[in-house]
Short mmCIF file of C-alpha atoms in Angstrom, two decimals:
data_model
loop_
_atom_site.label_atom_id
_atom_site.label_comp_id
_atom_site.label_asym_id
_atom_site.label_seq_id
_atom_site.Cartn_x
_atom_site.Cartn_y
_atom_site.Cartn_z
CA MET A 1 4.63 -5.18 14.64
CA ILE A 2 5.60 -3.43 17.85
CA VAL A 3 8.23 -5.89 19.07
CA ALA A 4 9.91 -5.95 15.66
CA VAL A 5 10.20 -2.17 15.57
CA ALA A 6 11.52 -2.12 19.11
CA VAL A 7 14.18 -4.69 18.30
CA ALA A 8 15.10 -2.91 15.09
CA ALA A 9 15.80 0.22 17.08
CA ARG A 10 18.03 -1.92 19.34
CA VAL A 11 15.90 -1.12 22.34
CA PRO A 12 15.05 -4.00 24.69
CA ALA A 13 11.45 -5.05 24.07
CA PRO A 14 9.22 -4.04 26.99
CA PRO A 15 6.89 -6.66 28.54
CA LEU A 16 3.85 -5.13 26.79
CA ALA A 17 5.52 -5.53 23.41
CA ALA A 18 6.35 -9.15 24.22
CA LEU A 19 2.69 -9.63 25.11
CA PHE A 20 1.63 -8.18 21.76
CA ALA A 21 4.13 -10.43 20.00
CA ALA A 22 2.76 -13.51 21.76
CA LEU A 23 -0.81 -12.42 20.99
CA SER A 24 0.07 -11.81 17.36
CA SER A 25 1.56 -15.30 17.20
CA ARG A 26 -1.57 -16.81 18.68
CA LEU A 27 -3.66 -14.95 16.12
CA GLY A 28 -1.44 -16.03 13.26
CA GLY A 29 -0.55 -12.45 12.35
CA ALA A 30 2.21 -11.78 9.85
CA ALA A 31 5.13 -9.59 10.91
CA ASP A 32 6.15 -6.56 8.89
CA PRO A 33 9.39 -7.36 7.04
CA LEU A 34 12.49 -5.90 8.68
CA PRO A 35 15.61 -4.60 6.89
CA ASP A 36 18.67 -6.86 6.73
CA ASP A 37 20.62 -4.98 9.43
CA ALA A 38 17.71 -5.29 11.88
CA ILE A 39 17.52 -9.02 11.11
CA ALA A 40 21.27 -9.33 11.73
CA SER A 41 20.80 -7.59 15.08
CA LEU A 42 17.96 -9.99 15.97
CA VAL A 43 20.17 -12.97 15.05
CA ALA A 44 22.93 -11.69 17.34
CA GLN A 45 20.45 -11.22 20.22
CA ALA A 46 18.87 -14.64 19.67
CA ARG A 47 22.32 -16.25 19.68
CA ALA A 48 22.97 -14.58 23.02
CA GLY A 49 19.88 -16.33 24.40
CA ASP A 50 17.23 -13.62 24.00
CA GLY A 51 13.91 -15.48 23.70
CA GLY A 52 12.08 -12.38 22.42
CA ALA A 53 14.56 -12.02 19.55
CA ARG A 54 14.14 -15.70 18.69
CA GLN A 55 10.36 -15.24 18.65
CA ALA A 56 10.68 -12.13 16.46
CA LEU A 57 12.90 -14.03 13.98
CA TYR A 58 10.34 -16.82 13.88
CA GLU A 59 7.55 -14.31 13.17
CA GLN A 60 9.62 -12.80 10.37
CA PHE A 61 10.10 -16.02 8.47
CA VAL A 62 7.44 -18.62 9.27
CA ASP A 63 4.82 -17.41 6.74
CA ARG A 64 7.49 -16.83 4.12
CA VAL A 65 8.81 -20.37 4.51
CA PHE A 66 5.29 -21.81 4.28
CA ARG A 67 4.39 -19.96 1.07
CA THR A 68 7.77 -20.90 -0.43
CA VAL A 69 7.48 -24.63 0.22
CA ARG A 70 3.73 -24.99 -0.39
CA GLY A 71 4.09 -24.93 -4.17
CA LEU A 72 6.85 -27.56 -3.98
CA LEU A 73 4.84 -30.08 -1.97
CA ARG A 74 1.76 -32.18 -2.50
CA SER A 75 -0.41 -31.06 0.39
CA ASP A 76 -0.94 -28.45 3.08
CA ALA A 77 -0.07 -31.07 5.70
CA ASP A 78 3.33 -31.63 4.04
CA ALA A 79 3.89 -27.86 3.94
CA GLU A 80 3.07 -27.59 7.66
CA ASP A 81 5.54 -30.38 8.52
CA VAL A 82 8.30 -28.94 6.36
CA THR A 83 7.76 -25.41 7.70
CA GLN A 84 7.93 -26.72 11.26
CA ASP A 85 11.11 -28.73 10.60
CA ALA A 86 12.78 -25.90 8.70
CA MET A 87 11.98 -23.29 11.37
CA LEU A 88 13.25 -25.58 14.11
CA THR A 89 16.48 -26.11 12.16
CA VAL A 90 16.83 -22.35 11.69
CA LEU A 91 16.22 -21.51 15.35
CA THR A 92 18.52 -24.22 16.69
CA SER A 93 21.35 -23.59 14.17
CA LEU A 94 21.69 -19.83 14.46
CA HIS A 95 25.29 -20.25 15.70
CA THR A 96 26.26 -21.71 12.30
CA TYR A 97 25.07 -18.66 10.34
CA ARG A 98 27.89 -16.35 9.25
CA HIS A 99 26.73 -12.84 8.41
CA ARG A 100 28.22 -11.46 5.19
CA PRO A 101 26.92 -8.72 2.88
CA ASP A 102 26.50 -11.30 0.09
CA ALA A 103 24.87 -13.91 2.35
CA ARG A 104 21.53 -12.56 3.54
CA PHE A 105 19.83 -14.29 6.44
CA ALA A 106 16.64 -14.65 4.36
CA ALA A 107 18.62 -16.62 1.76
CA TRP A 108 20.10 -18.85 4.49
CA VAL A 109 16.63 -19.57 5.90
CA THR A 110 15.28 -20.32 2.45
CA ALA A 111 18.18 -22.67 1.67
CA ILE A 112 17.34 -24.61 4.85
CA ALA A 113 13.67 -24.78 3.80
CA LEU A 114 14.63 -25.98 0.32
CA ASN A 115 16.92 -28.67 1.76
CA THR A 116 14.10 -29.80 4.07
CA VAL A 117 11.80 -30.14 1.04
CA ARG A 118 14.46 -32.12 -0.85
CA ARG A 119 15.03 -34.47 2.09
CA ARG A 120 11.30 -35.11 2.18
CA PHE A 121 11.31 -35.89 -1.56
CA ARG A 122 14.15 -38.34 -1.07
CA ARG A 123 12.32 -40.07 1.76
CA ARG A 124 9.02 -40.77 0.05
CA ARG A 125 8.87 -39.26 -3.42
CA PRO A 126 5.38 -37.81 -3.56
CA GLU A 127 3.73 -37.57 -6.97
CA LEU A 128 3.24 -33.86 -7.38
CA THR A 129 -0.23 -33.56 -8.81
CA ALA A 130 -2.35 -30.49 -9.14
CA THR A 131 -5.29 -32.11 -7.40
CA GLY A 132 -3.41 -33.61 -4.47
CA ASP A 133 -5.81 -31.87 -2.15
CA LEU A 134 -8.42 -29.22 -2.47
CA PRO A 135 -7.43 -25.80 -1.22
CA ASP A 136 -9.23 -24.99 1.98
CA VAL A 137 -11.25 -21.84 2.42
CA PRO A 138 -9.69 -19.91 5.31
CA ALA A 139 -11.97 -20.23 8.33
CA ASP A 140 -10.98 -16.76 9.53
CA ALA A 141 -12.01 -14.98 6.33
CA THR A 142 -14.69 -12.39 6.92
CA ASP A 143 -16.07 -12.14 3.39
CA PRO A 144 -17.17 -15.52 1.96
CA VAL A 145 -17.05 -14.26 -1.64
CA GLU A 146 -13.51 -13.01 -1.19
CA ALA A 147 -12.56 -16.26 0.55
CA LEU A 148 -13.92 -18.31 -2.35
CA ASP A 149 -12.09 -16.13 -4.85
CA ARG A 150 -8.83 -16.59 -2.94
CA ALA A 151 -9.40 -20.33 -2.81
CA ARG A 152 -9.96 -20.36 -6.59
CA GLN A 153 -6.75 -18.39 -7.18
CA ARG A 154 -4.86 -20.66 -4.82
CA ARG A 155 -6.05 -23.76 -6.60
CA ALA A 156 -5.18 -22.29 -10.01
CA LEU A 157 -1.68 -21.41 -8.79
CA LEU A 158 -1.10 -24.91 -7.40
CA ILE A 159 -2.27 -26.45 -10.68
CA ALA A 160 0.00 -24.15 -12.72
CA LEU A 161 2.97 -24.87 -10.42
CA ALA A 162 2.44 -28.64 -10.58
CA GLU A 163 2.81 -28.45 -14.36
CA LEU A 164 6.26 -26.85 -14.17
CA PRO A 165 9.53 -28.85 -14.13
CA GLN A 166 10.98 -29.30 -10.63
CA ARG A 167 13.87 -26.84 -11.05
CA ASP A 168 11.67 -24.11 -12.52
CA ARG A 169 9.14 -24.62 -9.74
CA GLU A 170 11.90 -24.19 -7.15
CA ILE A 171 13.22 -21.03 -8.79
CA VAL A 172 9.83 -19.38 -9.14
CA SER A 173 8.93 -20.37 -5.54
CA LEU A 174 12.12 -18.75 -4.25
CA ARG A 175 11.35 -15.59 -6.24
CA TYR A 176 7.68 -15.12 -5.33
CA GLY A 177 7.40 -17.14 -2.13
CA ALA A 178 10.66 -16.20 -0.43
CA ASP A 179 11.09 -12.84 -2.19
CA LEU A 180 14.74 -13.58 -3.06
CA ASN A 181 16.72 -11.85 -5.81
CA ALA A 182 18.44 -13.67 -8.68
CA SER A 183 21.83 -13.86 -6.89
CA ASP A 184 20.29 -15.40 -3.75
CA ILE A 185 18.31 -17.88 -5.86
CA ALA A 186 21.42 -18.78 -7.85
CA ALA A 187 23.28 -19.57 -4.62
CA ALA A 188 20.40 -21.67 -3.27
CA VAL A 189 19.80 -23.66 -6.45
CA GLY A 190 23.43 -23.92 -7.57
CA ILE A 191 23.27 -22.34 -11.03
CA GLY A 192 24.42 -18.97 -12.40
CA ALA A 193 22.48 -15.76 -11.71
CA ALA A 194 22.13 -15.03 -15.45
CA ASN A 195 20.63 -18.47 -15.94
CA VAL A 196 18.22 -17.84 -13.05
CA ARG A 197 17.07 -14.59 -14.68
CA LYS A 198 16.47 -16.38 -17.97
CA ILE A 199 14.50 -19.18 -16.32
CA LEU A 200 12.52 -16.68 -14.27
CA GLU A 201 11.56 -14.69 -17.34
CA ARG A 202 10.44 -17.80 -19.19
CA THR A 203 8.63 -19.31 -16.20
CA ARG A 204 6.90 -16.06 -15.29
CA ALA A 205 5.38 -15.85 -18.79
CA ARG A 206 4.34 -19.50 -18.72
CA LEU A 207 2.87 -19.22 -15.24
CA GLY A 208 1.03 -16.01 -16.12
CA ASP A 209 -0.50 -17.54 -19.25
CA ARG A 210 -1.57 -20.64 -17.40
CA LEU A 211 -3.08 -18.66 -14.52
CA ASP A 212 -4.96 -16.46 -16.99
CA ALA A 213 -6.32 -19.55 -18.72
CA LEU A 214 -7.36 -21.17 -15.44
CA LEU A 215 -8.87 -18.07 -13.84
CA HIS A 216 -10.50 -16.69 -16.99
CA PRO A 217 -11.43 -19.67 -19.16
CA ASP A 218 -13.89 -17.49 -21.14
CA GLY A 219 -10.98 -15.33 -22.36
CA GLY A 220 -11.49 -12.32 -20.03
CA THR A 221 -8.48 -10.59 -18.52
CA ALA A 222 -7.54 -10.08 -14.87
CA MET B 1 -0.31 -11.30 -16.04
CA THR B 2 2.02 -8.78 -14.38
CA ASP B 3 4.65 -9.44 -11.72
CA GLU B 4 2.44 -7.75 -9.10
CA GLN B 5 -0.53 -9.92 -10.04
CA ILE B 6 1.56 -13.07 -9.65
CA ASP B 7 2.74 -11.71 -6.28
CA GLU B 8 -0.88 -11.18 -5.23
CA THR B 9 -1.87 -14.66 -6.35
CA TRP B 10 1.12 -16.10 -4.49
CA ALA B 11 -0.14 -14.47 -1.30
CA THR B 12 -3.02 -16.99 -1.34
CA LEU B 13 -0.45 -19.67 -0.39
CA GLU B 14 -0.01 -18.10 3.06
CA PRO B 15 -0.93 -20.45 5.90
CA THR B 16 -4.47 -20.18 7.24
CA PHE B 17 -5.15 -19.30 10.87
CA ASP B 18 -5.43 -22.96 11.90
CA GLN B 19 -2.31 -24.01 9.97
CA ARG B 20 -0.30 -21.21 11.51
CA ARG B 21 -1.59 -22.06 14.99
CA ARG B 22 -0.57 -25.71 14.57
CA ILE B 23 2.92 -24.80 13.33
CA ASP B 24 3.41 -22.28 16.19
CA ALA B 25 2.28 -24.80 18.80
CA ARG B 26 4.57 -27.57 17.54
CA VAL B 27 7.64 -25.37 17.10
CA PHE B 28 7.35 -23.66 20.48
CA SER B 29 6.49 -26.80 22.42
CA TRP B 30 9.61 -28.43 20.93
CA LEU B 31 11.76 -25.41 21.75
CA GLU B 32 10.34 -25.22 25.27
CA ALA B 33 11.11 -28.90 25.82
CA ARG B 34 14.64 -28.33 24.51
CA ASP B 35 15.17 -25.36 26.83
CA THR B 36 13.82 -27.12 29.92
CA THR B 37 16.33 -28.93 32.15
CA LEU B 38 15.74 -32.49 33.36
CA VAL B 39 15.36 -31.29 36.96
CA ALA B 40 12.68 -28.82 35.89
CA GLU B 41 10.88 -31.60 33.98
CA TRP B 42 10.82 -33.76 37.13
CA LEU B 43 9.66 -30.88 39.32
CA GLY B 44 6.90 -30.16 36.80
CA LEU B 45 5.85 -33.81 36.85
CA PHE B 46 5.68 -33.80 40.67
CA ARG B 47 3.66 -30.60 40.63
CA LEU B 48 1.11 -31.85 38.09
CA HIS B 49 0.87 -35.55 39.03
CA PRO B 50 2.46 -36.07 42.48
CA LEU B 51 1.29 -39.65 43.09
CA PRO B 52 2.20 -41.15 39.69
CA ALA B 53 5.53 -39.30 39.85
CA LEU B 54 6.23 -40.75 43.30
CA GLY B 55 5.29 -44.22 42.01
CA LEU B 56 7.62 -43.81 39.04
CA VAL B 57 10.50 -42.75 41.29
CA SER B 58 9.87 -45.71 43.66
CA VAL B 59 9.74 -48.26 40.84
CA SER B 60 12.89 -46.80 39.28
CA ALA B 61 14.73 -46.88 42.64
CA CYS B 62 13.67 -50.51 43.25
CA ALA B 63 14.79 -51.49 39.76
CA VAL B 64 18.19 -49.84 40.24
CA ALA B 65 18.62 -51.48 43.66
CA ALA B 66 17.50 -54.93 42.49
CA THR B 67 19.46 -55.15 39.26
CA PRO B 68 23.00 -55.89 40.67
CA PRO B 69 21.97 -58.85 42.92
CA VAL B 70 19.75 -60.32 40.18
CA LEU B 71 22.58 -60.01 37.67
CA TRP B 72 24.99 -61.58 40.18
CA VAL B 73 22.65 -64.59 40.65
CA VAL B 74 22.09 -64.98 36.91
CA LEU B 75 25.82 -64.84 36.17
CA ALA B 76 26.53 -67.35 38.97
CA LEU B 77 24.00 -69.78 37.49
CA VAL B 78 25.25 -69.49 33.88
#
């Protein structure tokens, strides 16, 4: 995305780029992931009151937060609420983030999202069932066959995730949803990195088998 | 199933266009409200709905002016 590249190069975003950023937001477009040092630069600018940097940070993380928390919650509506709350917390608490080489901003954002999910669990303990709601077919999809196939995959993934224990579901969501490494996950979940790797290996195999069984019940392979 | 295939399947959990639009609207309306001063809120109200805003100001002013004497009478009676 143009504004992201401009900010990464530490050049003030021109009005046209800001316009593109706003348009991209309106269209629900995902931002290209930025390297950690560019993110740190955006955080510094957003702290100084730069609205464009705050918008760019939001664009960087909103989809990632949604796909991380979706597998931990019962419905899309819950995931929307949690994503909104988590992103608001992130954007209004930037002054509390301390940049360190071992504390990536992505891990900090994900820890906030995970805490928001846990607070929601404490408030009204939802039963996490696989069939809590049917996955919706994206209205903006151009190819109906592809859209149906994605909806089928989505439903299979939600079913497979609902069958996992809570801790394993969190770990696998942080790995594939938030794209965190074992050390970041260990810090967020509060267990050792070696243990995270072991759980990931086991859960990945279990998830893969279950997805294969759900997507190819006749025994075919992906 | 490979790691990449799980990654691809996970991509189906991305928010849809409508979900993303709703999240964007709620987050940015909240942030805008947070960034707007009280004076700007009042000016905005006068600009959009001048008569109701004037009515609200008048009622508020009357209430503020009337409260001390009413309280004084009530306390004198008790």
